[in-house]
Amino acid sequence: AAGSTPASAALAAPGSAGGAISGADLARAMAGLGVPLGNRPPVVPLQQVVTTDAVTEARVLAEPEVQAALMPTLPEGHQTPEELHNTVHSPQFAATLGSLSSALQSENYNSIFANFGLDPAAGAEAMQRGNNVEAFINAVQAQADANRPPASDGSSAAPGEGKDAMDDK
C-alpha cells in the first residue's frame, strides 16, 4: 500500500486484531530478543562477570597452568604474561565477552557449547531457566573441575574454588 513502511507492515502483522499489537505478539517478540519476561531473572552478561577487577583480584593470570593454556592463543611474538594481562584488560576483550553473551542468548548456544567442547548437561538447570550465560559458566566450571588434577589431600578443588565460590558472587 502507498505510504506503508516495513515498520507499519510489521505492526499490522497477521494474528493481531485490527492491526494492533497484542500482548502475546509483544511477548513473542521480546522473548526472541532475550528480554526477561515474567518471573524470569535478568541475564547478567559475561563482561559484567569476568571483569578486569575480578580477574586481577583472583590472580588467575598469575597461575602457571592458566598462562600455559592461554599464551599459545596470543599472536606469535606476543606470548608473554604481560601481553596476556594487557589482552584481558583491553576494551576488545570486554567487547568479545559481550558478543559471546549475545550469542549465548541466541538460538546458536548449542553450537557455542560444542565449539568450546563443553557438556551442556553441566548447565542444564540454568538453561531451563533461560539463562544460557549462567549455563555456559557452569559448563566451563565443570570442565575446569574435571581437568584439575586432584589435590594431595584427595580433593579436586583448592579451598575457595569451585561451584561454592561462584555461588557467593
mmCIF file of C-alpha atoms in Angstrom, residues 68-157:
data_model
loop_
_atom_site.group_PDB
_atom_site.id
_atom_site.type_symbol
_atom_site.label_atom_id
_atom_site.label_comp_id
_atom_site.label_asym_id
_atom_site.label_seq_id
_atom_site.Cartn_x
_atom_site.Cartn_y
_atom_site.Cartn_z
ATOM 1 C CA ALA A 68 50.424 -22.236 29.750
ATOM 2 C CA ALA A 69 46.879 -22.726 28.450
ATOM 3 C CA LEU A 70 46.261 -19.144 27.298
ATOM 4 C CA MET A 71 49.580 -17.846 25.978
ATOM 5 C CA PRO A 72 49.575 -20.080 22.864
ATOM 6 C CA THR A 73 46.335 -18.313 21.847
ATOM 7 C CA LEU A 74 48.166 -14.971 21.657
ATOM 8 C CA PRO A 75 49.839 -13.851 18.406
ATOM 9 C CA GLU A 76 53.370 -15.050 17.693
ATOM 10 C CA GLY A 77 55.903 -12.760 19.396
ATOM 11 C CA HIS A 78 53.330 -11.581 21.960
ATOM 12 C CA GLN A 79 53.139 -14.708 24.088
ATOM 13 C CA THR A 80 54.175 -13.165 27.402
ATOM 14 C CA PRO A 81 52.449 -12.794 30.780
ATOM 15 C CA GLU A 82 52.390 -9.009 30.247
ATOM 16 C CA GLU A 83 50.635 -9.350 26.877
ATOM 17 C CA LEU A 84 48.136 -11.790 28.396
ATOM 18 C CA HIS A 85 47.399 -9.221 31.102
ATOM 19 C CA ASN A 86 47.059 -6.437 28.504
ATOM 20 C CA THR A 87 44.719 -8.559 26.388
ATOM 21 C CA VAL A 88 42.363 -9.360 29.280
ATOM 22 C CA HIS A 89 42.335 -5.683 30.269
ATOM 23 C CA SER A 90 41.588 -4.420 26.742
ATOM 24 C CA PRO A 91 38.273 -2.965 25.554
ATOM 25 C CA GLN A 92 38.323 -5.563 22.761
ATOM 26 C CA PHE A 93 38.259 -8.368 25.331
ATOM 27 C CA ALA A 94 35.196 -6.843 27.028
ATOM 28 C CA ALA A 95 33.533 -6.405 23.629
ATOM 29 C CA THR A 96 34.246 -10.043 22.776
ATOM 30 C CA LEU A 97 32.658 -11.161 26.049
ATOM 31 C CA GLY A 98 29.619 -9.042 25.155
ATOM 32 C CA SER A 99 29.386 -10.712 21.754
ATOM 33 C CA LEU A 100 29.685 -14.144 23.357
ATOM 34 C CA SER A 101 26.922 -13.255 25.834
ATOM 35 C CA SER A 102 24.648 -12.207 22.973
ATOM 36 C CA ALA A 103 25.440 -15.351 21.023
ATOM 37 C CA LEU A 104 24.705 -17.500 24.073
ATOM 38 C CA GLN A 105 21.256 -15.919 24.371
ATOM 39 C CA SER A 106 20.533 -16.705 20.702
ATOM 40 C CA GLU A 107 19.490 -19.975 19.133
ATOM 41 C CA ASN A 108 23.188 -20.747 18.482
ATOM 42 C CA TYR A 109 24.051 -21.614 22.078
ATOM 43 C CA ASN A 110 24.334 -25.362 21.353
ATOM 44 C CA SER A 111 26.993 -24.770 18.700
ATOM 45 C CA ILE A 112 28.883 -22.489 21.099
ATOM 46 C CA PHE A 113 28.906 -25.223 23.744
ATOM 47 C CA ALA A 114 30.129 -27.688 21.093
ATOM 48 C CA ASN A 115 32.858 -25.312 19.846
ATOM 49 C CA PHE A 116 34.200 -24.967 23.392
ATOM 50 C CA GLY A 117 33.930 -28.733 23.978
ATOM 51 C CA LEU A 118 31.541 -28.164 26.892
ATOM 52 C CA ASP A 119 28.988 -30.595 28.282
ATOM 53 C CA PRO A 120 25.574 -28.881 28.107
ATOM 54 C CA ALA A 121 24.328 -31.141 30.909
ATOM 55 C CA ALA A 122 26.533 -29.200 33.349
ATOM 56 C CA GLY A 123 24.464 -26.085 32.684
ATOM 57 C CA ALA A 124 21.086 -27.733 32.076
ATOM 58 C CA GLU A 125 19.356 -26.249 35.129
ATOM 59 C CA ALA A 126 20.314 -22.669 34.222
ATOM 60 C CA MET A 127 19.463 -23.332 30.584
ATOM 61 C CA GLN A 128 15.958 -24.454 31.576
ATOM 62 C CA ARG A 129 15.519 -21.119 33.357
ATOM 63 C CA GLY A 130 16.544 -19.380 30.127
ATOM 64 C CA ASN A 131 19.928 -18.211 31.389
ATOM 65 C CA ASN A 132 22.333 -19.578 28.811
ATOM 66 C CA VAL A 133 25.154 -17.338 30.082
ATOM 67 C CA GLU A 134 24.959 -18.952 33.529
ATOM 68 C CA ALA A 135 24.698 -22.359 31.832
ATOM 69 C CA PHE A 136 27.888 -21.582 29.897
ATOM 70 C CA ILE A 137 29.730 -20.523 33.062
ATOM 71 C CA ASN A 138 28.565 -23.677 34.882
ATOM 72 C CA ALA A 139 29.737 -25.838 31.970
ATOM 73 C CA VAL A 140 33.136 -24.088 31.873
ATOM 74 C CA GLN A 141 33.474 -24.584 35.647
ATOM 75 C CA ALA A 142 32.546 -28.268 35.345
ATOM 76 C CA GLN A 143 35.134 -28.738 32.594
ATOM 77 C CA ALA A 144 37.798 -26.950 34.664
ATOM 78 C CA ASP A 145 36.948 -29.061 37.715
ATOM 79 C CA ALA A 146 37.123 -32.268 35.639
ATOM 80 C CA ASN A 147 40.507 -31.291 34.192
ATOM 81 C CA ARG A 148 42.023 -30.164 37.515
ATOM 82 C CA PRO A 149 44.437 -32.688 38.964
ATOM 83 C CA PRO A 150 43.416 -33.925 42.404
ATOM 84 C CA ALA A 151 44.992 -32.071 45.329
ATOM 85 C CA SER A 152 47.353 -34.003 47.585
ATOM 86 C CA ASP A 153 44.557 -34.392 50.165
ATOM 87 C CA GLY A 154 42.358 -36.111 47.558
ATOM 88 C CA SER A 155 40.034 -33.174 46.930
ATOM 89 C CA SER A 156 39.685 -31.839 43.396
ATOM 90 C CA ALA A 157 39.459 -28.126 44.235
#
